[in-house]
Short mmCIF file of N, CA, C and O in Angstrom, two decimals:
data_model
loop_
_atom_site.label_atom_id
_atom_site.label_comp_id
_atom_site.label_asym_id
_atom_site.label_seq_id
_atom_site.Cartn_x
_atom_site.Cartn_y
_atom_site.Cartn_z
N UNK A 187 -25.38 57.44 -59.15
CA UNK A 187 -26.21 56.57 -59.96
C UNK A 187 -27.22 55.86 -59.07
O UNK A 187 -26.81 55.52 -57.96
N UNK A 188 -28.74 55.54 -59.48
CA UNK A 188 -29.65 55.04 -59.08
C UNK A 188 -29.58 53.84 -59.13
O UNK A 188 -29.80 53.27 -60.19
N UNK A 189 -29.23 53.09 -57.92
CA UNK A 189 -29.49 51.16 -58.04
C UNK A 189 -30.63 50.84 -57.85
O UNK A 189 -31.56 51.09 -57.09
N UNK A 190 -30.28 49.92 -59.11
CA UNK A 190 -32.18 49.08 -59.39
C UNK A 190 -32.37 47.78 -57.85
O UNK A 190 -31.63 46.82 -57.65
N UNK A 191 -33.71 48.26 -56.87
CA UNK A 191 -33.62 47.41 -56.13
C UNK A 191 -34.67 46.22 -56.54
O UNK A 191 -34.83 45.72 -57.65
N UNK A 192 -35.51 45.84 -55.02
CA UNK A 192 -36.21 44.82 -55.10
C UNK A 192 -37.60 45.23 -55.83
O UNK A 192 -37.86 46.39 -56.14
N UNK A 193 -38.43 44.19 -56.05
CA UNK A 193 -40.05 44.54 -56.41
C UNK A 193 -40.87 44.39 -55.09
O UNK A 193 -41.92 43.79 -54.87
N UNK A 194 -40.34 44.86 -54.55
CA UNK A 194 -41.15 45.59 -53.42
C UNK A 194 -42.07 46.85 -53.14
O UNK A 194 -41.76 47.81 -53.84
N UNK A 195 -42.88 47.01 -52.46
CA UNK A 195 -43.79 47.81 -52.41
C UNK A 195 -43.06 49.36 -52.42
O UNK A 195 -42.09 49.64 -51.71
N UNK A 196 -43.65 50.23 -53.29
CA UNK A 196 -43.50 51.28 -53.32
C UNK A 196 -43.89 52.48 -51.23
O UNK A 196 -44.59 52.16 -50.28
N UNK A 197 -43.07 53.64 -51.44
CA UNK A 197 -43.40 53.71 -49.98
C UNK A 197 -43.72 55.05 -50.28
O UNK A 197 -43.00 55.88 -50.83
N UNK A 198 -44.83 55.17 -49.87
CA UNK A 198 -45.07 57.16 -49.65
C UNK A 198 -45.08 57.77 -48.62
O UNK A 198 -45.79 57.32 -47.73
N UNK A 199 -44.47 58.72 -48.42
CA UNK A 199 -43.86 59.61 -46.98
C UNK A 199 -44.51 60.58 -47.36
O UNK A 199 -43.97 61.15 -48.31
N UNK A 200 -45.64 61.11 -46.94
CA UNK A 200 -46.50 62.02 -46.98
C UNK A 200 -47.03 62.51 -45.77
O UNK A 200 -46.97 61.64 -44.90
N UNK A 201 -47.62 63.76 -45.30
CA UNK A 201 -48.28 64.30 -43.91
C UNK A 201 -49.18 64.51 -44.62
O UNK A 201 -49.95 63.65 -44.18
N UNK A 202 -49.84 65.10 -45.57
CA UNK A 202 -51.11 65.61 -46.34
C UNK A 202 -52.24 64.37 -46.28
O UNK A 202 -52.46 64.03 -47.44
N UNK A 203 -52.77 63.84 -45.63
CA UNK A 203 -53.89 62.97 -45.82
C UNK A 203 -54.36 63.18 -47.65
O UNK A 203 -53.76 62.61 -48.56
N UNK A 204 -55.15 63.79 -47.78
CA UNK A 204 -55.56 64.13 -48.96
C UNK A 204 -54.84 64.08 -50.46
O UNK A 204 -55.35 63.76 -51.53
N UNK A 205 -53.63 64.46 -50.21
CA UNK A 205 -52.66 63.81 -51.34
C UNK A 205 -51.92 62.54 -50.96
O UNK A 205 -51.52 61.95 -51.96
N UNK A 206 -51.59 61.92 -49.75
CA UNK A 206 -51.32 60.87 -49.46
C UNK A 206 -52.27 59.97 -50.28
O UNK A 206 -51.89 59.30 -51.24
N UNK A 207 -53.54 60.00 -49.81
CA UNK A 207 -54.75 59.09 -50.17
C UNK A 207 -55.15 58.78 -51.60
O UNK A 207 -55.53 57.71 -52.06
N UNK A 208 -54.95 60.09 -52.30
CA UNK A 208 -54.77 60.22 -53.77
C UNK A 208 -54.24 59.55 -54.17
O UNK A 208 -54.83 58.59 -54.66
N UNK A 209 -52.95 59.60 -54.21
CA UNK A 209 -51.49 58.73 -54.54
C UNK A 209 -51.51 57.50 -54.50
O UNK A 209 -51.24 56.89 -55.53
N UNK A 210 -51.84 56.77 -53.26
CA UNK A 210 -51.98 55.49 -52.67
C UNK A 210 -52.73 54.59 -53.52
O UNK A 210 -52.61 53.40 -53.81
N UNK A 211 -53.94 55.98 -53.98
CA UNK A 211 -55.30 55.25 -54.94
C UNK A 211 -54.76 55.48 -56.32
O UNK A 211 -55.07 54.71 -57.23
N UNK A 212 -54.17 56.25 -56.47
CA UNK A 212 -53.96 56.32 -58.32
C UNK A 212 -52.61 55.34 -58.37
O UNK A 212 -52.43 54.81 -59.46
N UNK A 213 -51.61 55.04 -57.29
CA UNK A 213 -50.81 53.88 -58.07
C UNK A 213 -51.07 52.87 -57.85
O UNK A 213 -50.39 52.04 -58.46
N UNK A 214 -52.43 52.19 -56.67
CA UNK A 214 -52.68 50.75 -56.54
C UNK A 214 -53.99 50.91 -57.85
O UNK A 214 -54.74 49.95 -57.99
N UNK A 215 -54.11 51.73 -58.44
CA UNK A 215 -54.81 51.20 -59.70
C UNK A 215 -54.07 50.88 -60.77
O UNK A 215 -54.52 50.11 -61.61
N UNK A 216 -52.54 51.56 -60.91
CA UNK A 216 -51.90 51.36 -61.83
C UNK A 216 -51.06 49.80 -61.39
O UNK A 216 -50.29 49.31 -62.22
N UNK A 217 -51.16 49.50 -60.78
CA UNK A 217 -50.57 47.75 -60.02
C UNK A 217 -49.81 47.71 -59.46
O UNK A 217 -49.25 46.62 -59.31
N UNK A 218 -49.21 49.19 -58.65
CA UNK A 218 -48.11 48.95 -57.43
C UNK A 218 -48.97 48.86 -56.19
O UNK A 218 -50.05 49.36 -55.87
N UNK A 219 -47.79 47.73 -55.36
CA UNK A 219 -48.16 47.44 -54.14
C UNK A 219 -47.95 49.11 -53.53
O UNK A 219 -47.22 49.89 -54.13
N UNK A 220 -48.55 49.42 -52.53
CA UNK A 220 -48.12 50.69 -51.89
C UNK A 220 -48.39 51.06 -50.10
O UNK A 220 -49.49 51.27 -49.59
N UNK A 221 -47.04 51.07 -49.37
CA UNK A 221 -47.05 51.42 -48.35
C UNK A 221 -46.73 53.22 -47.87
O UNK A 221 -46.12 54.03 -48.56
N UNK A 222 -47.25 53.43 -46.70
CA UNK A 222 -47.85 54.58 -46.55
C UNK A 222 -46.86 55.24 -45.25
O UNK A 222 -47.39 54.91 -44.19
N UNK A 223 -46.03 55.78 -45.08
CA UNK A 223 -46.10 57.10 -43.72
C UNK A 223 -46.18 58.30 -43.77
O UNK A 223 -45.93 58.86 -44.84
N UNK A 224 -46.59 59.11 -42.55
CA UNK A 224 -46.81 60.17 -42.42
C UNK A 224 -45.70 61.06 -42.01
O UNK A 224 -45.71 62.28 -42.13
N UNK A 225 -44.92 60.50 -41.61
CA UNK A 225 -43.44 61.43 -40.87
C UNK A 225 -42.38 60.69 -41.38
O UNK A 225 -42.35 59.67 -42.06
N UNK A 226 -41.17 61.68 -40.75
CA UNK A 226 -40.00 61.35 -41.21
C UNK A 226 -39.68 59.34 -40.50
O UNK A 226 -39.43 58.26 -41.05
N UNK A 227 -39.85 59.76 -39.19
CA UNK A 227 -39.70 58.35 -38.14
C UNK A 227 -40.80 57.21 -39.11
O UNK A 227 -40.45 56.20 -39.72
N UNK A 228 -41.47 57.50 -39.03
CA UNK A 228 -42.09 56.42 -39.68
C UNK A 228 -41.83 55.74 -41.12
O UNK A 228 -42.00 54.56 -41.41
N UNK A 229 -41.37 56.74 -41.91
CA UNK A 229 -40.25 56.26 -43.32
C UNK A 229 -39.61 55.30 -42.79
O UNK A 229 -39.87 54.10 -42.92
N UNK A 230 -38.60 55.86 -42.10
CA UNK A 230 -37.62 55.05 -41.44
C UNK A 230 -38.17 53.74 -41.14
O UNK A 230 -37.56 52.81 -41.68
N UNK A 231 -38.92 53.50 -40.60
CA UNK A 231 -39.36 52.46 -39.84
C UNK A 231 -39.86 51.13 -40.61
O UNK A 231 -39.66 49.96 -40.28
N UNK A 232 -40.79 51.80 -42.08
CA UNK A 232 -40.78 51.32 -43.07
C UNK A 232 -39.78 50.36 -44.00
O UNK A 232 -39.89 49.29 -44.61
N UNK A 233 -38.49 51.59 -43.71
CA UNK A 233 -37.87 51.22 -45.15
C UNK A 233 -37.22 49.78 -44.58
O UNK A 233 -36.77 48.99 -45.41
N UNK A 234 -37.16 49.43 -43.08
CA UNK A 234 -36.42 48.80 -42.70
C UNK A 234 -36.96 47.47 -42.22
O UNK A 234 -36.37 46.65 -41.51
N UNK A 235 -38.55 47.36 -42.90
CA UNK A 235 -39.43 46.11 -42.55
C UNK A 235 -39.16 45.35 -44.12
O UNK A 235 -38.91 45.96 -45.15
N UNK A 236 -39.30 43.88 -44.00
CA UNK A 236 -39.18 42.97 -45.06
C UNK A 236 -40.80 43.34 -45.87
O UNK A 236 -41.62 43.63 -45.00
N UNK A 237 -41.12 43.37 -46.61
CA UNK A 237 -39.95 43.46 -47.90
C UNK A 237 -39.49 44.38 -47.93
O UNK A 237 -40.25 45.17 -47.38
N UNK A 238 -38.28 45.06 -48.38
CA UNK A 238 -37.89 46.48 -48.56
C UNK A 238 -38.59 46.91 -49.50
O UNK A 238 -39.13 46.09 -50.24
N UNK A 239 -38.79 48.46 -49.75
CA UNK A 239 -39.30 48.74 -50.45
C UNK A 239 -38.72 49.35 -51.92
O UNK A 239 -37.62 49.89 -51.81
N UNK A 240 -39.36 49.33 -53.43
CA UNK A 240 -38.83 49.35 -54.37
C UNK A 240 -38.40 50.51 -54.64
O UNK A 240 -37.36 50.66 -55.29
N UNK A 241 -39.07 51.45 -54.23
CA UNK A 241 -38.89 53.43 -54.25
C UNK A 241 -39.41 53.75 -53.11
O UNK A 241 -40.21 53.00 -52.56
N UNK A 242 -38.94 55.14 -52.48
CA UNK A 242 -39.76 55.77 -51.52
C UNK A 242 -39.85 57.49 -52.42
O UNK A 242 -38.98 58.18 -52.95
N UNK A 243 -41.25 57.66 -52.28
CA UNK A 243 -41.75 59.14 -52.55
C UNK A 243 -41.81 59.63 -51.43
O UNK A 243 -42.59 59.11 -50.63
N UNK A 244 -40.91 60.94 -50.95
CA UNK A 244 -40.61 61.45 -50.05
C UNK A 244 -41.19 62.99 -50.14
O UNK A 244 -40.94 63.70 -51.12
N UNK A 245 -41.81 63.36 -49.29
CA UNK A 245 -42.10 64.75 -49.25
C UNK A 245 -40.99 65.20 -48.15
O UNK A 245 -40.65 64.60 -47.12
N UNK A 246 -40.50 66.54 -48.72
CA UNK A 246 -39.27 66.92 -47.12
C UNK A 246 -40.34 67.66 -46.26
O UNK A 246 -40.43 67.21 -45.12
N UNK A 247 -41.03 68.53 -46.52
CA UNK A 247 -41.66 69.07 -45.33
C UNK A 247 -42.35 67.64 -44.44
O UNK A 247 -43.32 67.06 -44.92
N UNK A 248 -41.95 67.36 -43.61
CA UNK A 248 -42.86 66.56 -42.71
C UNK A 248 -42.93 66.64 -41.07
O UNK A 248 -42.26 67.52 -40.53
N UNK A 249 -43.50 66.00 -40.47
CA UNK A 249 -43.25 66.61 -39.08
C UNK A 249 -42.08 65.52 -38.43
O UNK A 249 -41.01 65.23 -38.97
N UNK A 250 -42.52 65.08 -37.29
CA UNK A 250 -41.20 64.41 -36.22
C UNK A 250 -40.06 64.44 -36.72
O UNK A 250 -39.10 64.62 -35.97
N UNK A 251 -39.85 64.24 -38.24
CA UNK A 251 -38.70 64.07 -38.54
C UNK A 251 -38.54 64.29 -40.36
O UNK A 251 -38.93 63.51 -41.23
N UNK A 252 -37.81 65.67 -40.54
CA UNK A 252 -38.29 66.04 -41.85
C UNK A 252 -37.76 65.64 -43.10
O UNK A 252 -36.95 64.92 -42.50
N UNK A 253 -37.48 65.45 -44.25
CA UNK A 253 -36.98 64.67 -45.44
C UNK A 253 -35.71 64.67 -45.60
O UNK A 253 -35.20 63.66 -46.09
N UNK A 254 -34.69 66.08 -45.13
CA UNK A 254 -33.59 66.01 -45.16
C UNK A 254 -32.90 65.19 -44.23
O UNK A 254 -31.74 64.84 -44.47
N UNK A 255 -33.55 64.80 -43.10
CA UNK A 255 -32.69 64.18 -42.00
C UNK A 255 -33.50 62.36 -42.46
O UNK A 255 -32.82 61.40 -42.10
N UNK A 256 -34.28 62.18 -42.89
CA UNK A 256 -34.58 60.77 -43.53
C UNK A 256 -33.38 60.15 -44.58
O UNK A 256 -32.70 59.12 -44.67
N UNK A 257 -33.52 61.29 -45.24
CA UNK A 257 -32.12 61.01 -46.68
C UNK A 257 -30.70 60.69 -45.66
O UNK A 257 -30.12 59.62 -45.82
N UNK A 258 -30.24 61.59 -44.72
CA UNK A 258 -29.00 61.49 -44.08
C UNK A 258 -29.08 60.09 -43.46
O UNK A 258 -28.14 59.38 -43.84
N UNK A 259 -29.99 59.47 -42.55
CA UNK A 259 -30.19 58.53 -41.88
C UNK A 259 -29.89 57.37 -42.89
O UNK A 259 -29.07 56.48 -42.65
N UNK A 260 -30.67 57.44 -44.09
CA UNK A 260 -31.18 56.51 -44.94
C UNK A 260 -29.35 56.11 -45.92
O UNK A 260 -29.13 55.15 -46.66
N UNK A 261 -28.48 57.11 -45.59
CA UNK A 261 -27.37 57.50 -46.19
C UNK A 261 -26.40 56.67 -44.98
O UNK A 261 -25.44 56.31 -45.67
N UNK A 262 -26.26 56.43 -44.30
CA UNK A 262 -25.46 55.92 -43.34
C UNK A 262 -25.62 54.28 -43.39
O UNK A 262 -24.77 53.44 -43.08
N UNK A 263 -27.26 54.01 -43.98
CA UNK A 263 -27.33 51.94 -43.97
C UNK A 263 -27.03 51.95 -45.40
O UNK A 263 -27.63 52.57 -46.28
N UNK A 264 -25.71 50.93 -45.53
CA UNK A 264 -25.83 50.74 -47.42
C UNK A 264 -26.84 49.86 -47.22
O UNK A 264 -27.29 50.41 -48.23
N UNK A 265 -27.43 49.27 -47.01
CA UNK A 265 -28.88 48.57 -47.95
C UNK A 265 -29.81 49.52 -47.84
O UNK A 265 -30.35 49.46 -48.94
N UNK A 266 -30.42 50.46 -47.17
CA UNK A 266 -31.42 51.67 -47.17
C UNK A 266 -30.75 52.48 -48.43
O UNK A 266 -31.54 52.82 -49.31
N UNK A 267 -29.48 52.81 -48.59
CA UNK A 267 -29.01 53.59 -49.62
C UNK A 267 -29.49 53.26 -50.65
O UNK A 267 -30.08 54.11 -51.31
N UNK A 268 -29.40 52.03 -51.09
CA UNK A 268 -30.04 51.55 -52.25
C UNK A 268 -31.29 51.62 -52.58
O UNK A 268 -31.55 51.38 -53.76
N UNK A 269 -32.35 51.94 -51.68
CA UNK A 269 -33.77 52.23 -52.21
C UNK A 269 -33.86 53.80 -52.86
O UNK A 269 -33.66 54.80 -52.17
N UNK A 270 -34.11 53.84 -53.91
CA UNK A 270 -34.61 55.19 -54.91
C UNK A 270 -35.25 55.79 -54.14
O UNK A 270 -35.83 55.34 -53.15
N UNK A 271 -35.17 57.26 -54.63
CA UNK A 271 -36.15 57.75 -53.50
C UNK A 271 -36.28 59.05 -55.00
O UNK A 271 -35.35 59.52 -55.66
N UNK A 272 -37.79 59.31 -55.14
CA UNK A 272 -38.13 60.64 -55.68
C UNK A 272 -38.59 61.55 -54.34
O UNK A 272 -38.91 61.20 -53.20
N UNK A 273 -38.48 62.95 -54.99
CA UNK A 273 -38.83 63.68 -53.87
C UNK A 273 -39.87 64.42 -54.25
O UNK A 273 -39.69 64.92 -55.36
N UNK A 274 -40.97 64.70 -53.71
CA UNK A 274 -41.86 65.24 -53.91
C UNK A 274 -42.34 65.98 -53.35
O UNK A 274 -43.13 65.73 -52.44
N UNK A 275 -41.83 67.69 -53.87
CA UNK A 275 -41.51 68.90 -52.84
C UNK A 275 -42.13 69.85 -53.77
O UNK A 275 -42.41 69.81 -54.97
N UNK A 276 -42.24 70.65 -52.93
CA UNK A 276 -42.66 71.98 -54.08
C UNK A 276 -40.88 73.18 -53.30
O UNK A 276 -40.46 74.12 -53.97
N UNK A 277 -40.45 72.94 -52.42
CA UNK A 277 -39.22 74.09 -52.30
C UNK A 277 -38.11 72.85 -52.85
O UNK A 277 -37.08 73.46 -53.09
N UNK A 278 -38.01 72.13 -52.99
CA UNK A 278 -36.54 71.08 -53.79
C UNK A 278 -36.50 71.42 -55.00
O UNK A 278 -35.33 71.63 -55.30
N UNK A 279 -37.65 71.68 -56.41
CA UNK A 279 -37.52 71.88 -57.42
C UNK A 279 -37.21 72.96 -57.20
O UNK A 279 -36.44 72.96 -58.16
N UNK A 280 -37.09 73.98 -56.78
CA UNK A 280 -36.17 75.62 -56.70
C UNK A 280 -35.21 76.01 -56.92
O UNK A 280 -34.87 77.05 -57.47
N UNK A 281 -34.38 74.87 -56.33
CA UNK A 281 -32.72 75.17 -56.38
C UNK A 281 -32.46 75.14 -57.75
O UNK A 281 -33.11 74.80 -58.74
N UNK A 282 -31.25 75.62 -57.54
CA UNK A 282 -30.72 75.52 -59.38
C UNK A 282 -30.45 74.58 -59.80
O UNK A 282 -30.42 73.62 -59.03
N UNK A 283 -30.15 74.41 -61.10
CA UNK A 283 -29.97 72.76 -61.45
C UNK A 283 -28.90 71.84 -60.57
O UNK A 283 -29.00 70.76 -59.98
N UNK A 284 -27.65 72.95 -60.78
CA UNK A 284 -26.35 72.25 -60.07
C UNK A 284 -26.60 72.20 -58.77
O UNK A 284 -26.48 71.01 -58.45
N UNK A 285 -26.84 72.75 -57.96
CA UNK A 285 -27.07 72.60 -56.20
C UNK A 285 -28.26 71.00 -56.22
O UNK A 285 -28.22 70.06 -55.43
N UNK A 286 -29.16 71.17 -57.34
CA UNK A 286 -29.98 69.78 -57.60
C UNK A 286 -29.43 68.68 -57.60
O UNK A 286 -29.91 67.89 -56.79
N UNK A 287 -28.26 68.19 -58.42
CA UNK A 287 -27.25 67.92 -59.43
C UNK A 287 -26.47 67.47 -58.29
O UNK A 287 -25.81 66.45 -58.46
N UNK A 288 -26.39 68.17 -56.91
CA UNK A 288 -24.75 67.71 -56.11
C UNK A 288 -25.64 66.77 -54.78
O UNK A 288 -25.36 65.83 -54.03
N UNK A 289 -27.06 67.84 -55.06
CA UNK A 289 -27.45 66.45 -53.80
C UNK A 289 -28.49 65.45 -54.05
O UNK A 289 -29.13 64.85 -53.19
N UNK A 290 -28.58 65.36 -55.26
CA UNK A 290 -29.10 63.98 -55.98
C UNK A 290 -27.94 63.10 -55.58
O UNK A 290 -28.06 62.24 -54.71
N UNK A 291 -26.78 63.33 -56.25
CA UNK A 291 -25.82 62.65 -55.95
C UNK A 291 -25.39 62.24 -54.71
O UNK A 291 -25.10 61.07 -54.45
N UNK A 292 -25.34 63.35 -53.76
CA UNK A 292 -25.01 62.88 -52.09
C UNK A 292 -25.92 62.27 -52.12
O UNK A 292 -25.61 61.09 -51.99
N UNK A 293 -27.18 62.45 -52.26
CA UNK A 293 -28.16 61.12 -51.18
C UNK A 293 -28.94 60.56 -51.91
O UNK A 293 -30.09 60.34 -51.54
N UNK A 294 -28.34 60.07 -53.50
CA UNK A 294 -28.95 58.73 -54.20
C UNK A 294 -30.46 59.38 -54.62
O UNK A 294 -31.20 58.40 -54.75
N UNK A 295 -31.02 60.28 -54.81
CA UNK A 295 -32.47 60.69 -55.03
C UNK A 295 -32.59 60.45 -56.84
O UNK A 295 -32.13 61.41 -57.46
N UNK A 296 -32.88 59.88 -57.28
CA UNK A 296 -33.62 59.87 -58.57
C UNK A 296 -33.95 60.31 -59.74
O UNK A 296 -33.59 60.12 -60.91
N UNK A 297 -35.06 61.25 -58.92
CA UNK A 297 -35.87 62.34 -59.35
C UNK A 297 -36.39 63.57 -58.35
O UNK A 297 -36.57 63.50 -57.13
N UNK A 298 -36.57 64.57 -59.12
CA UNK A 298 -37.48 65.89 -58.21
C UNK A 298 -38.50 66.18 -59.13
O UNK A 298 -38.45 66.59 -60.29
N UNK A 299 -39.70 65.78 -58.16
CA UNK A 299 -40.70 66.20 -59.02
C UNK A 299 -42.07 67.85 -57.79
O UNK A 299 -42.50 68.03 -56.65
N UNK A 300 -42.09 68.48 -59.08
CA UNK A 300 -42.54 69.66 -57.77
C UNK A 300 -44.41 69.07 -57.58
O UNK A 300 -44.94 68.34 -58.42
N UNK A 301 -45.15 69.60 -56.29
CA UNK A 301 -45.81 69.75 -55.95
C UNK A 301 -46.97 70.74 -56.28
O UNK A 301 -46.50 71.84 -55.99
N UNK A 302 -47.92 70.87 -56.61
CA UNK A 302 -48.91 69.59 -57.32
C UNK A 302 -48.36 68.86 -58.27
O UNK A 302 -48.20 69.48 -59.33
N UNK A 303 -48.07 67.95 -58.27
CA UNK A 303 -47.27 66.89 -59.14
C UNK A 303 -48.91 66.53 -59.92
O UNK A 303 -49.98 66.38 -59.34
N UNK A 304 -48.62 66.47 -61.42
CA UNK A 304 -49.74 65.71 -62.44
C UNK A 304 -49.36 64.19 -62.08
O UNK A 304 -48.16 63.89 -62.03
N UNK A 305 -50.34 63.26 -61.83
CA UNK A 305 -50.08 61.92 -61.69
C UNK A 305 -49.43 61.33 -62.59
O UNK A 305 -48.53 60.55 -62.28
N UNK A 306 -49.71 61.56 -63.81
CA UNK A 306 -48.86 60.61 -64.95
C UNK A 306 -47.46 60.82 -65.04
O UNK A 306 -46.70 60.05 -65.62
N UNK A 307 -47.13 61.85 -64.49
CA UNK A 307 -45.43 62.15 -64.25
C UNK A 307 -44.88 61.84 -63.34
O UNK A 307 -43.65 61.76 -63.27
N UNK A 308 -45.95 61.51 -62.09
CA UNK A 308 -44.83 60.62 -61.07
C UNK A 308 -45.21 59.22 -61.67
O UNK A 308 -44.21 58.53 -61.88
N UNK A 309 -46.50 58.57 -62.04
CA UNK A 309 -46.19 56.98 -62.69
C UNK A 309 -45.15 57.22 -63.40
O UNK A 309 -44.17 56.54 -63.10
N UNK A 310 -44.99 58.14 -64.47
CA UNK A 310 -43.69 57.61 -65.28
C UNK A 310 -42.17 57.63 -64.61
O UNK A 310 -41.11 57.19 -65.06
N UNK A 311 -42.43 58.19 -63.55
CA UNK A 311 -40.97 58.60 -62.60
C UNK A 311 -40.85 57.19 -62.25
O UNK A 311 -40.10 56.45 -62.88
N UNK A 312 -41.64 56.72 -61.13
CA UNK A 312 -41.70 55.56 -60.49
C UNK A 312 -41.60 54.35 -61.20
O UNK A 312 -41.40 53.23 -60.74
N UNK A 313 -41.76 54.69 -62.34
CA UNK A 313 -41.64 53.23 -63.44
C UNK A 313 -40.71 52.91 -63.84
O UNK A 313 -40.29 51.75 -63.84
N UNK A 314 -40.08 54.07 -64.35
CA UNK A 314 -38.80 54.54 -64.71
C UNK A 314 -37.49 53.65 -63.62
O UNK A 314 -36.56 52.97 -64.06
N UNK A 315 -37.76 53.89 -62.30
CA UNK A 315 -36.46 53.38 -60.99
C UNK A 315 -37.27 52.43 -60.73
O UNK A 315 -36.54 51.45 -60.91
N UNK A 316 -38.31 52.02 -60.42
CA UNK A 316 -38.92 50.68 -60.05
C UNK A 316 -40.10 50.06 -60.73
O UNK A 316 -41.15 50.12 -60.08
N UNK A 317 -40.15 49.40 -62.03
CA UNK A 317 -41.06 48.75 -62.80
C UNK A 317 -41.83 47.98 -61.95
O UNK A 317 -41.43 47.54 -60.87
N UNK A 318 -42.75 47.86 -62.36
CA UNK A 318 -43.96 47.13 -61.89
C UNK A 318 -43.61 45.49 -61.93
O UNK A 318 -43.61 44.95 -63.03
N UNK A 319 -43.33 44.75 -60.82
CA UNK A 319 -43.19 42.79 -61.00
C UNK A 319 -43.73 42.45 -62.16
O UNK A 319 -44.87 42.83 -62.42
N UNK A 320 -43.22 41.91 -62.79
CA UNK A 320 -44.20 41.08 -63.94
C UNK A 320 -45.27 40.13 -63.39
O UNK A 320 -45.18 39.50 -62.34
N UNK A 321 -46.31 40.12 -64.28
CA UNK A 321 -48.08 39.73 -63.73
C UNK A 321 -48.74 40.43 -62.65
O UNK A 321 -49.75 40.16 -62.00
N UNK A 322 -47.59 41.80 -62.61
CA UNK A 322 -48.87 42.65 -61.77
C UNK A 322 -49.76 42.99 -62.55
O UNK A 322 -49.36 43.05 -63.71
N UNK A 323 -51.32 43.36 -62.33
CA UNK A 323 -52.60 43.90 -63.07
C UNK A 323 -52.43 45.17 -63.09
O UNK A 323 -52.32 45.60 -61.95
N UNK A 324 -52.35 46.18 -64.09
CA UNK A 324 -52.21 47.70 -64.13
C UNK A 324 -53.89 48.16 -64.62
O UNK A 324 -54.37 47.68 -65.65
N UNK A 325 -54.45 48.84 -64.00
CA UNK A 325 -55.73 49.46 -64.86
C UNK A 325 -55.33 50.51 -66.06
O UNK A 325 -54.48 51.40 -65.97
N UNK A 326 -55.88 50.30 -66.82
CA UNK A 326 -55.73 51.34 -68.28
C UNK A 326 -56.36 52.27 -68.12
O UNK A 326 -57.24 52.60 -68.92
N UNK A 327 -56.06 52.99 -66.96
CA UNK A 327 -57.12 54.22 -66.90
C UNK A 327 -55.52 54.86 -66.95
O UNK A 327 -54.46 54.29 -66.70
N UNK A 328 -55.87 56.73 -67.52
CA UNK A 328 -54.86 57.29 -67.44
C UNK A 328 -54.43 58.24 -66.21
O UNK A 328 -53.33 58.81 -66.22
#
């Protein structure tokens, strides 16, 4: 089961500049705060600065240090355990449901959403495990 954490900034673990940048811009229009790494080490490094963060969107392909060994790491601190994490892969949506199903469960993940992800389906993911603070400003763009 997914524990509801803090209203803290959302975190994106991305190497893609170009969809990183996307992302960053389509959910600080929708009114999440949003912090940014490029590698696995740098997630890490993130998840473990005040404020914690409310979700992390994780891509597994990454370099120094790749998504599966972030989840394991992130699996050993119970307060890191508790941050949601969607994954945002294009080889994670592959597996079959149940192999999905056993390591959602081992390492607390959320959601799998595949790559090119439509934006309005990760806002609704991300809304879904971490709502927006109340009196944040959301733009009504879709």
């Amino acid at each position: 089961m997914v524990a509801q954490t803090s209203s803290g900034p959302l975190l994106i673990v991305e190497d893609d500049v170009d969809i990183c940048e996307a992302l960053q811009a389509y959910l600080e229009l929708h009114g999440h705060a949003v912090r940014v790494a490029r590698n696995g080490r740098e997630a890490l490094e993130q998840l473990a600065q005040p404020p914690r963060p409310a979700l992390m969107v994780l891509d597994m392909a990454l370099p120094v240090m790749d998504g599966h060994r972030v989840l394991t790491t992130r699996k050993a601190s119970e307060a890191l355990a508790q941050v949601p994490v969607i994954i945002l892969s294009a080889g994670m949506t592959e597996m079959n449901p149940r192999d999905r199903a056993v390591y959602a469960s081992s390492y607390n993940v959320a959601a799998f959403l595949k790559k090119p992800v439509e934006p309005r389906q990760l806002l609704e993911a991300i809304e879904r495990f971490a709502p927006k603070p109340a009196g944040s400003q959301a733009g009504t763009f879709p």
